[in-house]
Coordinates of C-alpha atoms in Angstrom, one line a residue:
M1 CA 13.5 17.6 22.9
S2 CA 13.6 16.6 19.2
Y3 CA 11.1 14.9 17.0
I4 CA 10.6 13.2 13.6
G5 CA 7.9 14.3 11.1
S6 CA 6.1 11.9 8.8
L7 CA 4.1 13.0 5.7
D8 CA 1.5 10.3 4.9
Q9 CA 0.0 11.0 1.5
G10 CA -2.9 8.5 0.9
T11 CA -5.5 7.9 -1.8
S12 CA -8.2 9.9 0.0
S13 CA -6.3 12.2 2.4
T14 CA -3.0 13.6 3.4
R15 CA -1.7 13.8 7.0
F16 CA 1.3 14.9 8.8
M17 CA 2.3 13.2 12.1
I18 CA 5.0 14.1 14.6
F19 CA 6.6 11.3 16.6
D20 CA 8.9 11.4 19.7
I21 CA 11.8 9.0 20.2
T22 CA 9.5 6.3 21.7
G23 CA 7.3 6.3 18.6
R24 CA 4.5 8.2 20.4
V25 CA 2.4 10.6 18.3
V26 CA 2.7 14.2 19.7
G27 CA 0.8 16.0 16.9
Q28 CA -1.1 15.3 13.7
H29 CA -3.3 17.0 11.2
Q30 CA -5.3 15.4 8.3
L31 CA -7.2 16.8 5.3
E32 CA -9.0 15.0 2.4
H33 CA -8.7 15.9 -1.3
R34 CA -11.1 15.4 -4.2
Q35 CA -11.5 12.2 -6.2
I36 CA -11.8 13.3 -9.9
L37 CA -13.7 10.7 -12.0
P38 CA -13.9 12.1 -15.6
K39 CA -15.0 8.8 -17.2
A40 CA -15.8 5.2 -16.3
G41 CA -12.6 3.5 -15.1
W42 CA -10.7 6.9 -14.8
V43 CA -9.5 8.1 -11.4
E44 CA -7.5 11.3 -11.1
H45 CA -6.2 13.6 -8.4
D46 CA -5.1 17.3 -8.6
A47 CA -1.4 17.2 -7.7
L48 CA -1.5 20.9 -6.9
E49 CA -4.4 20.4 -4.5
I50 CA -2.4 17.6 -2.8
W51 CA 0.5 20.0 -2.4
E52 CA -1.8 22.7 -0.9
R53 CA -3.1 20.0 1.5
T54 CA 0.5 19.0 2.3
K55 CA 1.5 22.5 3.3
A56 CA -1.7 22.9 5.5
V57 CA -1.3 19.6 7.4
I58 CA 2.4 20.3 8.1
I59 CA 1.5 23.7 9.6
G60 CA -1.6 22.3 11.4
A61 CA 0.3 19.4 13.0
L62 CA 3.2 21.7 14.2
K63 CA 0.6 24.1 15.6
Q64 CA -1.3 21.3 17.4
A65 CA 1.9 19.9 18.9
N66 CA 3.0 23.5 19.8
L67 CA 6.3 22.9 18.0
M68 CA 8.4 24.8 15.4
G69 CA 9.9 23.2 12.2
S70 CA 13.3 23.5 13.9
D71 CA 12.1 21.0 16.6
L72 CA 12.2 18.3 13.9
V73 CA 15.5 16.5 13.1
G74 CA 14.2 14.9 10.0
V75 CA 11.1 14.2 7.8
G76 CA 9.9 11.0 6.1
I77 CA 7.5 10.6 3.3
T78 CA 5.1 7.7 2.6
N79 CA 2.6 7.7 -0.2
Q80 CA -0.1 5.9 -2.2
R81 CA 1.9 3.8 -4.6
E82 CA 1.8 3.9 -8.4
T83 CA -0.2 7.2 -8.7
T84 CA 1.7 9.2 -11.3
V85 CA 2.3 13.0 -11.7
I86 CA 4.0 14.8 -14.6
W87 CA 5.0 18.4 -14.1
D88 CA 6.8 21.4 -15.6
K89 CA 10.0 22.1 -13.8
K90 CA 10.0 25.7 -15.0
S91 CA 6.6 26.7 -13.7
G92 CA 6.3 24.1 -10.9
H93 CA 2.8 23.2 -12.1
P94 CA 1.4 19.8 -13.1
L95 CA 1.0 19.3 -16.9
A96 CA -2.1 17.1 -16.3
N97 CA -4.0 15.6 -13.4
A98 CA -2.3 12.8 -11.5
I99 CA -3.4 9.3 -12.7
V100 CA -4.4 7.3 -9.6
W101 CA -3.3 3.7 -9.0
Q102 CA -7.0 2.5 -9.3
D103 CA -7.3 4.0 -12.9
T104 CA -7.7 1.4 -15.6
R105 CA -7.6 3.6 -18.8
T106 CA -4.4 1.9 -20.0
S107 CA -5.9 -1.6 -20.2
D108 CA -6.0 -1.6 -24.0
F109 CA -2.4 -0.5 -24.3
L110 CA -1.3 -3.4 -22.0
G111 CA -3.4 -5.8 -24.0
S112 CA -1.5 -4.8 -27.1
L113 CA 1.8 -6.0 -25.7
S114 CA 3.3 -9.2 -27.2
P115 CA 3.6 -12.3 -25.0
A116 CA 7.4 -11.9 -25.2
Q117 CA 7.2 -8.3 -24.0
C118 CA 4.9 -9.4 -21.1
K119 CA 7.4 -12.1 -20.1
T120 CA 10.3 -9.6 -20.1
I121 CA 8.3 -7.1 -18.0
T122 CA 7.2 -9.7 -15.4
H123 CA 10.7 -11.2 -15.1
K124 CA 12.5 -7.9 -14.7
T125 CA 10.0 -6.2 -12.4
G126 CA 8.3 -9.0 -10.5
L127 CA 4.9 -7.3 -11.2
A128 CA 1.8 -8.3 -13.1
I129 CA 0.9 -6.7 -16.4
A130 CA -1.8 -4.5 -14.9
P131 CA -3.0 -0.9 -15.3
Y132 CA -2.4 -0.2 -11.6
F133 CA 1.4 0.3 -12.2
S134 CA 2.9 3.6 -13.4
G135 CA 4.6 2.6 -16.6
S136 CA 1.5 2.5 -18.8
K137 CA 0.2 5.7 -17.1
I138 CA 3.3 7.6 -18.1
N139 CA 3.0 6.2 -21.6
W140 CA -0.6 7.4 -21.8
L141 CA 0.3 10.9 -20.5
I142 CA 3.1 11.2 -23.2
N143 CA 0.8 10.0 -26.0
S144 CA -2.4 11.7 -25.0
V145 CA -1.6 15.1 -23.6
P146 CA 0.0 17.5 -26.2
E147 CA 1.3 19.8 -23.5
V148 CA 3.3 16.8 -22.1
Q149 CA 4.9 16.1 -25.5
R150 CA 5.8 19.8 -25.9
A151 CA 7.4 19.9 -22.4
I152 CA 9.4 16.8 -23.0
T153 CA 10.7 18.2 -26.3
E154 CA 11.7 21.4 -24.6
G155 CA 13.3 19.6 -21.7
R156 CA 10.8 21.0 -19.1
A157 CA 9.0 17.8 -18.1
L158 CA 9.6 15.8 -14.9
V159 CA 7.6 12.7 -13.9
G160 CA 7.3 10.7 -10.8
T161 CA 5.1 9.0 -8.2
I162 CA 3.6 11.2 -5.5
D163 CA 6.6 10.9 -3.3
S164 CA 8.8 12.4 -6.0
W165 CA 6.4 15.3 -6.6
L166 CA 6.2 16.1 -2.8
L167 CA 10.0 15.8 -2.4
W168 CA 10.6 18.1 -5.3
K169 CA 8.1 20.7 -3.9
L170 CA 9.3 20.5 -0.3
S171 CA 12.9 20.8 -1.3
G172 CA 12.4 24.0 -3.2
G173 CA 10.5 23.1 -6.4
V174 CA 11.5 25.6 -9.2
R175 CA 14.3 26.9 -6.9
G176 CA 16.4 23.7 -7.2
G177 CA 14.0 21.0 -5.9
V178 CA 15.4 17.4 -5.7
H179 CA 14.0 15.0 -8.3
A180 CA 14.3 11.6 -6.7
T181 CA 12.4 8.5 -5.6
D182 CA 13.1 5.5 -3.5
V183 CA 13.5 1.9 -4.5
T184 CA 10.1 0.8 -3.1
N185 CA 8.2 3.4 -5.2
A186 CA 10.4 2.8 -8.3
S187 CA 9.7 -0.9 -8.0
R188 CA 6.0 -0.2 -8.7
T189 CA 6.5 1.5 -12.1
L190 CA 7.1 -1.5 -14.4
L191 CA 10.3 0.4 -15.4
M192 CA 12.8 -0.6 -12.7
N193 CA 14.9 -3.8 -12.8
L194 CA 14.5 -5.6 -9.5
E195 CA 18.1 -6.9 -9.7
T196 CA 20.0 -3.8 -10.7
L197 CA 17.6 -1.4 -8.8
G198 CA 17.9 1.0 -11.8
W199 CA 15.7 2.1 -14.7
D200 CA 15.9 -0.6 -17.3
E201 CA 16.5 0.4 -21.0
E202 CA 14.5 -2.5 -22.4
L203 CA 11.5 -1.6 -20.2
L204 CA 11.8 2.1 -21.0
E205 CA 11.7 1.1 -24.7
I206 CA 8.6 -1.0 -24.3
F207 CA 6.7 1.8 -22.6
K208 CA 8.4 4.6 -24.7
V209 CA 9.5 6.6 -21.7
P210 CA 12.6 8.8 -22.0
I211 CA 14.9 8.3 -19.1
G212 CA 15.6 12.0 -18.8
I213 CA 12.2 12.8 -17.3
L214 CA 12.5 10.1 -14.6
P215 CA 13.7 10.7 -11.0
E216 CA 16.9 9.4 -9.6
I217 CA 16.4 6.1 -7.7
K218 CA 17.8 6.2 -4.1
S219 CA 17.5 4.0 -1.0
S220 CA 14.5 4.3 1.4
S221 CA 16.6 5.8 4.2
E222 CA 19.1 8.6 3.3
I223 CA 19.2 12.4 3.2
Y224 CA 17.7 13.3 -0.2
G225 CA 17.8 17.0 0.4
E226 CA 16.5 19.6 2.8
T227 CA 13.2 21.4 3.1
D228 CA 13.0 24.9 1.7
P229 CA 13.1 27.5 4.5
A230 CA 10.5 29.4 2.5
G231 CA 8.1 26.4 2.7
P232 CA 5.7 25.1 5.4
F233 CA 8.5 24.1 7.8
G234 CA 10.0 27.6 7.8
T235 CA 13.5 26.1 8.1
A236 CA 15.9 23.6 6.5
I237 CA 15.2 20.0 7.8
P238 CA 16.7 16.8 6.2
I239 CA 14.1 14.9 4.1
A240 CA 15.5 11.5 5.0
G241 CA 13.1 8.6 4.4
I242 CA 10.7 7.6 1.5
L243 CA 8.6 4.4 1.4
G244 CA 5.5 3.3 -0.5
D245 CA 2.6 2.9 1.9
Q246 CA 2.6 -0.9 2.2
Q247 CA 6.3 -1.1 2.6
A248 CA 6.1 1.7 5.2
A249 CA 3.7 -0.4 7.2
M250 CA 6.2 -3.3 7.1
V251 CA 8.9 -1.0 8.5
G252 CA 6.4 0.4 11.1
Q253 CA 5.6 -3.1 12.1
V254 CA 9.4 -3.7 12.4
C255 CA 9.3 -6.7 10.0
F256 CA 13.0 -6.3 9.2
D257 CA 13.8 -10.0 9.1
R258 CA 13.2 -12.8 6.5
G259 CA 10.0 -14.6 7.3
E260 CA 8.3 -11.7 9.1
S261 CA 4.9 -10.6 7.6
K262 CA 2.2 -8.0 8.1
T263 CA -1.3 -7.7 6.8
T264 CA -3.0 -4.4 6.5
Y265 CA -6.8 -4.6 6.7
G266 CA -8.6 -1.8 4.8
T267 CA -11.1 -1.6 2.0
G268 CA -9.0 -4.5 0.7
N269 CA -6.2 -6.3 2.3
F270 CA -2.4 -6.1 1.6
A271 CA -0.2 -8.8 2.9
L272 CA 3.6 -8.6 2.6
L273 CA 6.2 -11.2 3.5
N274 CA 9.9 -10.3 4.0
T275 CA 12.0 -12.6 1.8
G276 CA 15.3 -11.1 2.9
T277 CA 17.9 -10.3 0.2
E278 CA 16.5 -13.1 -2.0
I279 CA 14.2 -12.2 -5.0
V280 CA 11.5 -14.9 -4.7
R281 CA 9.6 -15.2 -8.0
S282 CA 6.0 -16.3 -7.4
K283 CA 4.4 -19.3 -9.0
N284 CA 1.1 -18.5 -7.3
G285 CA 0.2 -15.1 -8.7
L286 CA 1.8 -12.9 -6.1
L287 CA 3.9 -9.8 -6.8
T288 CA 7.7 -9.7 -6.1
T289 CA 8.6 -6.3 -4.8
L290 CA 11.1 -4.2 -2.8
C291 CA 10.5 -4.3 0.9
F292 CA 13.1 -1.6 1.8
K293 CA 16.7 -0.5 1.4
F294 CA 18.4 1.3 4.2
G295 CA 21.3 3.5 3.0
N296 CA 24.2 1.4 1.6
E297 CA 22.8 -1.9 3.0
P298 CA 21.7 -4.5 0.5
A299 CA 18.0 -4.3 -0.6
T300 CA 15.4 -6.4 1.2
Y301 CA 12.7 -7.9 -1.0
A302 CA 9.1 -9.1 -0.3
L303 CA 6.3 -11.0 -1.7
E304 CA 3.0 -9.1 -1.8
G305 CA -0.6 -10.3 -2.2
S306 CA -3.7 -8.2 -2.3
V307 CA -7.3 -9.1 -1.6
A308 CA -9.7 -6.7 -3.4
V309 CA -12.7 -6.9 -1.1
T310 CA -12.5 -7.2 2.7
G311 CA -13.6 -4.1 4.5
S312 CA -15.7 -3.1 1.5
A313 CA -17.7 -6.3 2.0
I314 CA -18.8 -5.0 5.4
Q315 CA -19.7 -1.6 3.8
W316 CA -21.8 -3.6 1.3
L317 CA -23.7 -5.3 4.1
R318 CA -24.3 -1.8 5.6
D319 CA -25.1 0.3 2.5
Q320 CA -26.6 -2.1 0.0
L321 CA -28.2 -4.9 2.1
Q322 CA -28.7 -2.6 5.2
I323 CA -28.4 -5.4 7.7
I324 CA -26.2 -3.3 9.9
S325 CA -26.2 0.5 10.3
S326 CA -22.5 0.9 11.0
A327 CA -19.5 -1.2 10.3
A328 CA -18.7 -1.6 14.0
E329 CA -22.1 -3.4 14.5
I330 CA -21.0 -6.4 12.6
E331 CA -19.1 -7.9 15.5
A332 CA -22.0 -7.9 17.9
L333 CA -24.4 -9.3 15.2
A334 CA -22.0 -12.1 14.3
E335 CA -21.5 -13.0 17.9
T336 CA -25.3 -13.8 18.3
V337 CA -24.7 -17.1 16.5
N338 CA -22.1 -19.8 17.2
D339 CA -21.2 -20.5 13.6
N340 CA -22.1 -19.5 10.0
G341 CA -25.0 -21.9 9.8
G342 CA -23.4 -23.4 6.6
V343 CA -23.5 -20.1 4.8
Y344 CA -20.4 -19.0 2.8
F345 CA -20.0 -15.6 1.2
V346 CA -17.3 -14.9 -1.5
P347 CA -17.3 -11.2 -2.2
A348 CA -15.8 -11.4 -5.7
F349 CA -17.6 -8.2 -6.8
S350 CA -15.1 -7.4 -9.5
G351 CA -13.4 -10.8 -9.9
L352 CA -10.8 -12.5 -7.6
F353 CA -7.3 -11.2 -7.0
A354 CA -4.4 -13.2 -5.6
P355 CA -3.8 -16.1 -5.8
Y356 CA -6.7 -16.8 -8.2
W357 CA -6.6 -13.8 -10.7
R358 CA -10.0 -14.6 -12.2
N359 CA -11.7 -11.6 -13.8
D360 CA -14.7 -13.9 -14.7
A361 CA -15.6 -14.6 -11.0
R362 CA -18.5 -12.8 -9.4
G363 CA -19.8 -12.8 -5.8
V364 CA -21.8 -15.6 -4.3
I365 CA -23.6 -16.5 -1.1
V366 CA -24.0 -20.3 -0.9
G367 CA -25.3 -22.8 1.6
L368 CA -28.5 -20.9 2.4
T369 CA -31.4 -22.7 4.1
R370 CA -34.6 -21.4 5.8
A371 CA -32.7 -21.3 9.1
A372 CA -30.1 -18.7 7.8
T373 CA -30.3 -15.3 9.4
K374 CA -28.6 -11.9 8.9
A375 CA -26.3 -12.9 11.8
H376 CA -25.1 -16.0 9.8
L377 CA -24.4 -13.7 6.8
A378 CA -22.5 -11.2 9.0
R379 CA -20.4 -14.1 10.4
A380 CA -19.8 -15.4 6.8
A381 CA -18.6 -11.9 5.8
L382 CA -16.0 -11.9 8.6
E383 CA -15.0 -15.4 7.8
A384 CA -14.5 -14.4 4.1
I385 CA -12.0 -11.8 5.2
C386 CA -10.1 -14.5 7.1
Y387 CA -10.3 -17.1 4.4
Q388 CA -9.1 -14.7 1.6
T389 CA -6.2 -13.7 3.8
R390 CA -5.2 -17.3 4.4
D391 CA -5.4 -18.0 0.6
V392 CA -2.7 -15.2 0.1
L393 CA -0.5 -16.3 3.0
D394 CA -0.7 -20.0 1.9
A395 CA 0.6 -18.9 -1.5
M396 CA 3.4 -16.9 0.1
S397 CA 4.5 -19.9 2.2
A398 CA 4.4 -22.1 -1.0
D399 CA 6.5 -19.6 -2.9
S400 CA 9.1 -18.8 -0.2
G401 CA 9.3 -22.1 1.7
V402 CA 8.8 -20.0 4.9
K403 CA 6.3 -21.3 7.4
L404 CA 4.7 -18.4 9.2
M405 CA 4.7 -18.5 13.0
E406 CA 2.8 -15.3 13.5
M407 CA 1.3 -12.4 11.5
R408 CA 1.3 -8.8 12.5
V409 CA -1.8 -6.9 11.6
D410 CA -2.9 -3.2 11.3
G411 CA -5.8 -1.3 9.8
G412 CA -9.4 -0.6 10.7
I413 CA -10.8 -4.2 10.9
T414 CA -8.2 -5.2 13.5
A415 CA -10.4 -3.4 16.0
N416 CA -12.8 -6.3 15.5
N417 CA -11.7 -8.8 18.1
L418 CA -14.0 -11.6 16.8
C419 CA -12.6 -11.3 13.3
M420 CA -9.0 -11.4 14.5
Q421 CA -9.7 -14.5 16.6
M422 CA -11.2 -16.1 13.5
Q423 CA -8.1 -15.1 11.6
A424 CA -5.9 -16.9 14.2
D425 CA -8.2 -20.0 14.0
V426 CA -8.4 -20.1 10.2
M427 CA -4.6 -19.9 9.9
Q428 CA -3.6 -21.7 13.1
I429 CA -1.0 -19.1 13.9
E430 CA -0.8 -16.2 16.4
I431 CA -2.0 -12.8 15.3
T432 CA -0.6 -9.6 16.9
R433 CA -1.7 -6.0 16.8
P434 CA 0.6 -3.2 17.8
V435 CA 0.0 -0.4 20.3
I436 CA 0.7 2.2 17.7
A437 CA -1.9 1.7 15.0
E438 CA -0.4 4.3 12.6
T439 CA 2.1 1.9 11.2
T440 CA 2.4 3.5 7.8
A441 CA 3.3 7.0 9.1
L442 CA 5.5 5.4 11.7
G443 CA 7.4 3.4 9.1
A444 CA 8.3 6.6 7.2
A445 CA 9.4 8.2 10.4
Y446 CA 11.6 5.2 11.2
A447 CA 13.2 5.4 7.8
A448 CA 14.0 9.1 8.2
G449 CA 15.1 8.7 11.9
L450 CA 17.6 5.9 11.0
A451 CA 19.2 8.1 8.3
V452 CA 19.7 11.1 10.7
K453 CA 20.7 8.8 13.6
F454 CA 17.6 9.7 15.7
W455 CA 17.4 6.0 16.3
S456 CA 20.6 3.9 16.6
G457 CA 19.4 1.0 14.3
T458 CA 16.7 -1.5 13.6
K459 CA 17.4 -3.3 16.9
E460 CA 16.3 -0.3 18.9
L461 CA 13.2 -0.1 16.8
K462 CA 12.4 -3.8 17.3
D463 CA 12.9 -3.4 21.1
Q464 CA 10.5 -0.5 21.1
W465 CA 7.6 -2.4 19.3
Q466 CA 4.8 -3.2 21.7
Q467 CA 1.7 -5.3 21.1
S468 CA -1.7 -4.2 22.3
R469 CA -3.3 -7.6 21.7
R470 CA -2.3 -11.1 20.7
W471 CA -4.8 -13.8 19.5
H472 CA -3.9 -17.5 20.0
P473 CA -5.4 -20.0 17.6
N474 CA -8.1 -22.4 19.0
T475 CA -6.7 -25.7 17.9
S476 CA -10.1 -27.4 18.1
S477 CA -11.7 -24.8 15.8
E478 CA -13.1 -26.3 12.6
L479 CA -12.5 -23.1 10.6
A480 CA -9.1 -24.2 9.5
T481 CA -10.2 -27.6 8.3
T482 CA -13.9 -28.2 7.4
G483 CA -14.6 -24.5 7.1
F484 CA -11.6 -23.9 4.8
N485 CA -12.5 -26.9 2.6
A486 CA -16.1 -25.5 2.2
W487 CA -14.6 -22.1 1.4
K488 CA -12.7 -23.7 -1.5
K489 CA -15.9 -25.2 -2.8
A490 CA -17.6 -21.8 -2.6
I491 CA -14.7 -20.3 -4.6
E492 CA -15.4 -22.8 -7.4
R493 CA -19.0 -21.6 -7.6
T494 CA -17.9 -18.0 -8.3
L495 CA -15.9 -19.0 -11.4
N496 CA -16.9 -18.7 -15.1
W497 CA -19.9 -16.5 -14.2
N498 CA -19.0 -13.5 -16.3
D499 CA -18.2 -15.2 -19.6

């Protein structure tokens, strides 16, 4: 029997998963890495530590599955997006710590850009002018690390997102490693033109990035190179799929067609809507991004909206207010009351993301009376997750003209059945959760498997998708009407707080 491997390199950990042809997990291994926080607003990773973890999880997963590297017909890579590494191609070592997507050290540089430059960047990339994206991180590394400047002058420097670093290392590193990335990761750099799918000279000039240090942009599903037999696989296997994590979840949820969407529920929420081959430019503060590109087929685009605080609001109730002792308890507590008792909770701890984009907003709990209990607050927290998600999906519908009929969901909070029923009621659409919860790793496996013909095409993958649970909206629920109107009122109360 043959299998597909998937390397899932995330913000806090790295794991390797092995899938069979039905998409079942036959082996996996996961290890965490350090979060390096040198100053307020700075977040770094040690790229060499991530490489060591990568080797260990590959060996560990193969051992757990009782398989050899030669049992794999291909390997896919999915990764935390935007996190940036610069390294020396002669020594194979990073020239500085990787700057993580959450890092905000480049805010001042972005603030110095002219309105005309900002307009150019937004139009060409579909992204917001924000420190999350890689362009300003590369600029900072070039201007702030003397060793980087020296390596560029001497032609030794290579830069890329985490996928590029791991592809280069896995394919041989200093012994002829492949320096490439895929369109989904490149679309998060502020340097790639959405229309041409290439590095854009005008954008490179704004960020002062020399094109020679950047990876070659490829599709999300093709053979980029082979693993080095001297590496963790012990043999040469095609590396054949690369996708940023949220795009990988779209592929893992088989959202291949225009109008299909998925929402990943984590610390925050990420919602993506497939807009087909059309680049839809948002009027509602959403990002326009690549969804995927399979081989020589045309690129598929997406709208993306993120909610900063969803799962972390539950953590706040647990850690700061201590009204629950574990995140799983919130469902039982919220179910002890029939409604929120008029209480609304907007967890705008660090402002509001899409579609509001208000840095001046701060969290509020409104509608309190003497009758309010911790159960009402627990229920209000779950409702806040659902209302924020609806805000984003409403904006997507307005931008794209697509009316959603259902939404596919994944991530930790989807185990909370009460919350998912509320989500269906708030949006008045059906919510579906898949049998295989590991949608991100599965998406990278699918991309690689399509390239090496392990699977015949997207139809086979669609036929294979199975739901574990479907929630139907309760049409008599007031969450979508009275509740949502009250939520909008609560949002107004958060604004202009942090002047």
